[in-house]
Short mmCIF file of C-alpha atoms in Angstrom, two decimals:
data_model
loop_
_atom_site.label_atom_id
_atom_site.label_comp_id
_atom_site.label_asym_id
_atom_site.label_seq_id
_atom_site.Cartn_x
_atom_site.Cartn_y
_atom_site.Cartn_z
CA THR A 1 32.09 -8.55 83.36
CA MET A 2 35.74 -8.71 82.33
CA LEU A 3 35.82 -12.41 81.36
CA GLN A 4 32.66 -11.90 79.24
CA ASP A 5 34.38 -9.07 77.49
CA VAL A 6 37.40 -11.34 76.83
CA PHE A 7 35.11 -13.97 75.45
CA ASP A 8 33.10 -11.54 73.23
CA ALA A 9 36.20 -10.01 71.72
CA LEU A 10 37.84 -13.39 70.96
CA THR A 11 34.70 -14.75 69.37
CA SER A 12 33.75 -11.58 67.45
CA VAL A 13 34.27 -11.29 63.77
CA ASP A 14 36.77 -8.45 64.11
CA GLY A 15 38.33 -9.14 67.48
CA TYR A 16 36.76 -6.03 69.12
CA LYS A 17 34.41 -5.48 72.04
CA ASN A 18 32.95 -2.00 72.64
CA GLY A 19 35.66 -0.53 70.35
CA LYS A 20 38.50 -2.20 72.23
CA ALA A 21 40.72 -4.73 70.48
CA ILE A 22 41.27 -8.12 72.26
CA SER A 23 44.88 -7.09 72.97
CA GLU A 24 43.49 -4.08 75.00
CA ILE A 25 41.20 -6.36 76.91
CA ALA A 26 43.29 -9.33 77.68
CA ASP A 27 47.02 -10.28 77.84
CA ILE A 28 46.92 -12.74 75.05
CA ASP A 29 50.21 -14.42 76.01
CA SER A 30 48.91 -15.19 79.52
CA LEU A 31 45.62 -16.41 78.07
CA VAL A 32 47.36 -18.85 75.62
CA GLY A 33 49.72 -20.08 78.47
CA TYR A 34 46.93 -20.50 80.89
CA PHE A 35 44.78 -22.40 78.38
CA LEU A 36 47.69 -24.66 77.48
CA ALA A 37 48.63 -25.34 81.06
CA MET A 38 44.95 -26.31 81.92
CA GLU A 39 44.44 -28.40 78.84
CA MET A 40 47.81 -30.07 78.77
CA THR A 41 47.19 -31.27 82.35
CA ALA A 42 43.49 -32.03 81.65
CA ASN A 43 42.35 -29.89 84.61
CA TYR A 44 38.68 -30.80 84.98
CA ASP A 45 38.16 -27.75 87.23
CA ALA A 46 39.42 -25.25 84.75
CA ALA A 47 37.03 -26.70 82.15
CA ASN A 48 33.99 -26.31 84.35
CA ASN A 49 34.11 -23.58 87.00
CA SER A 50 37.52 -22.67 88.32
CA ARG A 51 39.60 -20.19 86.36
CA PHE A 52 41.87 -17.52 87.71
CA ALA A 53 42.41 -14.09 86.18
CA TYR A 54 43.12 -10.76 87.50
CA LYS A 55 43.08 -7.16 86.30
CA GLU A 56 44.92 -4.12 87.44
CA LYS A 57 43.35 -0.69 86.80
CA GLY A 58 44.01 0.48 83.24
CA GLN A 59 45.63 -2.86 82.31
CA PRO A 60 44.29 -5.88 80.27
CA VAL A 61 42.99 -9.02 82.03
CA VAL A 62 45.92 -11.38 82.90
CA PHE A 63 45.20 -15.00 83.15
CA GLY A 64 46.80 -17.15 85.89
CA PRO A 65 48.49 -18.10 87.94
CA VAL A 66 47.85 -21.83 87.44
CA TRP A 67 45.80 -23.08 90.43
CA ASP A 68 43.14 -25.67 91.66
CA CYS A 69 44.78 -28.61 89.97
CA ASP A 70 43.43 -31.31 92.34
CA LEU A 71 41.29 -32.64 89.46
CA ALA A 72 44.06 -32.68 86.84
CA LEU A 73 46.26 -35.38 85.35
CA GLY A 74 43.61 -38.09 85.42
CA SER A 75 42.80 -37.49 89.11
CA LYS A 76 41.02 -40.41 90.64
CA TYR A 77 38.91 -37.97 92.69
CA ALA A 78 37.71 -36.17 89.59
CA TYR A 79 36.70 -39.42 88.12
CA ASP A 80 35.02 -40.83 91.25
CA ALA A 81 33.30 -37.65 92.40
CA TRP A 82 32.59 -35.70 89.21
CA GLY A 83 32.37 -38.42 86.53
CA ALA A 84 35.43 -36.95 84.69
CA SER A 85 37.17 -39.16 82.16
CA ARG A 86 40.60 -40.42 82.95
CA ASP A 87 41.18 -40.95 79.22
CA PRO A 88 44.30 -38.90 78.37
CA ARG A 89 43.32 -38.84 74.73
CA MET A 90 40.55 -36.28 74.79
CA TRP A 91 39.92 -32.59 75.06
CA VAL A 92 39.00 -31.63 78.58
CA VAL A 93 39.14 -27.83 78.75
CA ALA A 94 38.61 -26.95 75.02
CA LYS A 95 35.34 -28.72 74.89
CA LYS A 96 33.65 -26.42 77.42
CA SER A 97 31.80 -23.38 76.33
CA PHE A 98 34.15 -20.66 77.75
CA TYR A 99 36.99 -22.05 75.55
CA ARG A 100 35.14 -24.04 72.81
CA GLU A 101 34.42 -20.95 70.82
CA TRP A 102 37.99 -19.93 70.57
CA ALA A 103 38.65 -22.89 68.30
CA ASP A 104 37.02 -20.88 65.57
CA ASN A 105 39.57 -18.11 65.98
CA PRO A 106 42.42 -18.78 63.55
CA ALA A 107 44.72 -16.26 65.06
CA PHE A 108 44.22 -17.69 68.52
CA CYS A 109 44.75 -21.17 67.31
CA THR A 110 47.89 -20.14 65.47
CA ARG A 111 49.30 -18.64 68.67
CA LEU A 112 48.37 -21.77 70.64
CA TRP A 113 50.05 -23.83 68.06
CA ARG A 114 53.26 -21.87 68.09
CA THR A 115 53.38 -21.67 71.88
CA TYR A 116 52.73 -25.39 72.22
CA TRP A 117 55.78 -26.30 69.96
CA ALA A 118 58.03 -23.37 71.18
CA LYS A 119 57.58 -23.61 74.98
CA ALA A 120 54.70 -25.68 76.36
CA ARG A 121 55.62 -28.99 75.15
CA ALA A 122 59.20 -28.80 76.48
CA ALA A 123 57.92 -27.77 79.87
CA TYR A 124 55.31 -30.57 79.90
CA LEU A 125 58.08 -33.07 78.99
CA ALA A 126 60.24 -31.66 81.88
CA GLY A 127 57.26 -32.25 84.09
CA ILE A 128 57.20 -35.99 83.05
CA GLU A 129 60.84 -36.31 83.81
CA MET A 130 60.43 -34.58 87.19
CA VAL A 131 58.11 -37.44 88.51
CA ASP A 132 61.23 -39.69 88.79
CA GLN A 133 63.25 -37.04 90.56
CA LEU A 134 60.34 -36.40 92.95
CA GLN A 135 60.16 -40.08 93.68
CA LYS A 136 63.75 -40.09 94.73
CA ASP A 137 63.54 -36.94 96.80
CA LEU A 138 60.45 -38.16 98.68
CA LYS A 139 61.64 -41.77 99.38
CA GLU A 140 63.02 -40.94 102.87
CA PRO A 141 60.21 -38.66 104.04
CA LEU A 142 57.66 -41.18 102.80
CA ALA A 143 59.39 -44.01 104.64
CA ALA A 144 59.35 -41.99 107.87
CA ASN A 145 55.68 -41.33 107.31
CA THR A 146 54.99 -45.08 107.03
CA VAL A 147 56.90 -45.78 110.20
CA LYS A 148 55.11 -43.04 112.11
CA TRP A 149 51.60 -43.66 110.88
CA GLY A 150 51.92 -47.45 110.12
CA ASN A 151 50.66 -47.07 106.56
CA VAL A 152 49.85 -50.60 105.34
CA ASP A 153 50.08 -49.71 101.66
CA LYS A 154 53.92 -49.82 101.29
CA GLU A 155 54.29 -47.85 98.16
CA PRO A 156 51.17 -45.78 97.39
CA GLN A 157 53.26 -42.97 96.06
CA LYS A 158 54.93 -45.33 93.53
CA ASP A 159 51.59 -46.37 92.17
CA ALA A 160 50.46 -42.76 91.94
CA ALA A 161 53.69 -41.71 90.34
CA ASP A 162 53.54 -44.58 87.83
CA PHE A 163 49.96 -43.54 87.04
CA VAL A 164 50.75 -39.86 86.57
CA LYS A 165 53.84 -40.49 84.48
CA THR A 166 51.93 -42.86 82.22
CA TYR A 167 48.97 -40.47 81.90
CA MET A 168 51.20 -37.53 81.06
CA THR A 169 53.19 -39.55 78.44
CA GLU A 170 49.96 -40.76 76.79
CA ARG A 171 48.53 -37.27 76.91
CA LEU A 172 51.69 -35.74 75.37
CA ALA A 173 51.49 -38.23 72.45
CA TRP A 174 47.75 -37.37 71.83
CA LEU A 175 48.39 -33.63 72.14
CA ASP A 176 51.23 -33.98 69.58
CA GLU A 177 48.71 -35.31 67.12
CA GLN A 178 46.22 -32.55 67.87
CA PHE A 179 48.81 -29.89 67.47
CA ALA A 180 50.16 -31.37 64.22
CA ASP A 181 49.27 -28.14 62.41
CA VAL A 182 46.72 -25.32 62.84
CA PRO A 183 43.98 -26.80 60.74
CA THR A 184 44.12 -29.98 62.75
CA LEU A 185 44.12 -27.92 65.96
CA MET A 186 41.05 -25.99 64.77
#
């Protein structure tokens, strides 16, 4: 299958599978971006059974778009239903078999490290800052919802927003330590 070919090429000694280089099998930039998005958000689903990739005829496999994130960012549901950890200071995606083997690939880890510091970290930081703006944008609709449905919990969204913002902030600090340099990342 196509994902097995990607995995085999990434974990091979020479980066080839059936005579094809990994760059012919997979769009490496999309793979790096997808992996970072899933790990940075601690998406429990992506670690276990829910990944999205597509392939057009004659083209390499492209990873993405990001999806199925209901068990991300310390989701209470992931914790309650699946036993996922809510600890923001641990690998979630990288510790699973589909991804774990890539940690032995210096070229892949170097690309991860570069992309984290060049793009991904800033995007994640913007996401943290967006939580406050979303709170402001949703204040009136949430108040109307409370009036219509008589929600007894006056500010459930504030509690959730505070949790997500704290989780993301703590996760970013931990990720910065993991991405200190390529040897640490590996």
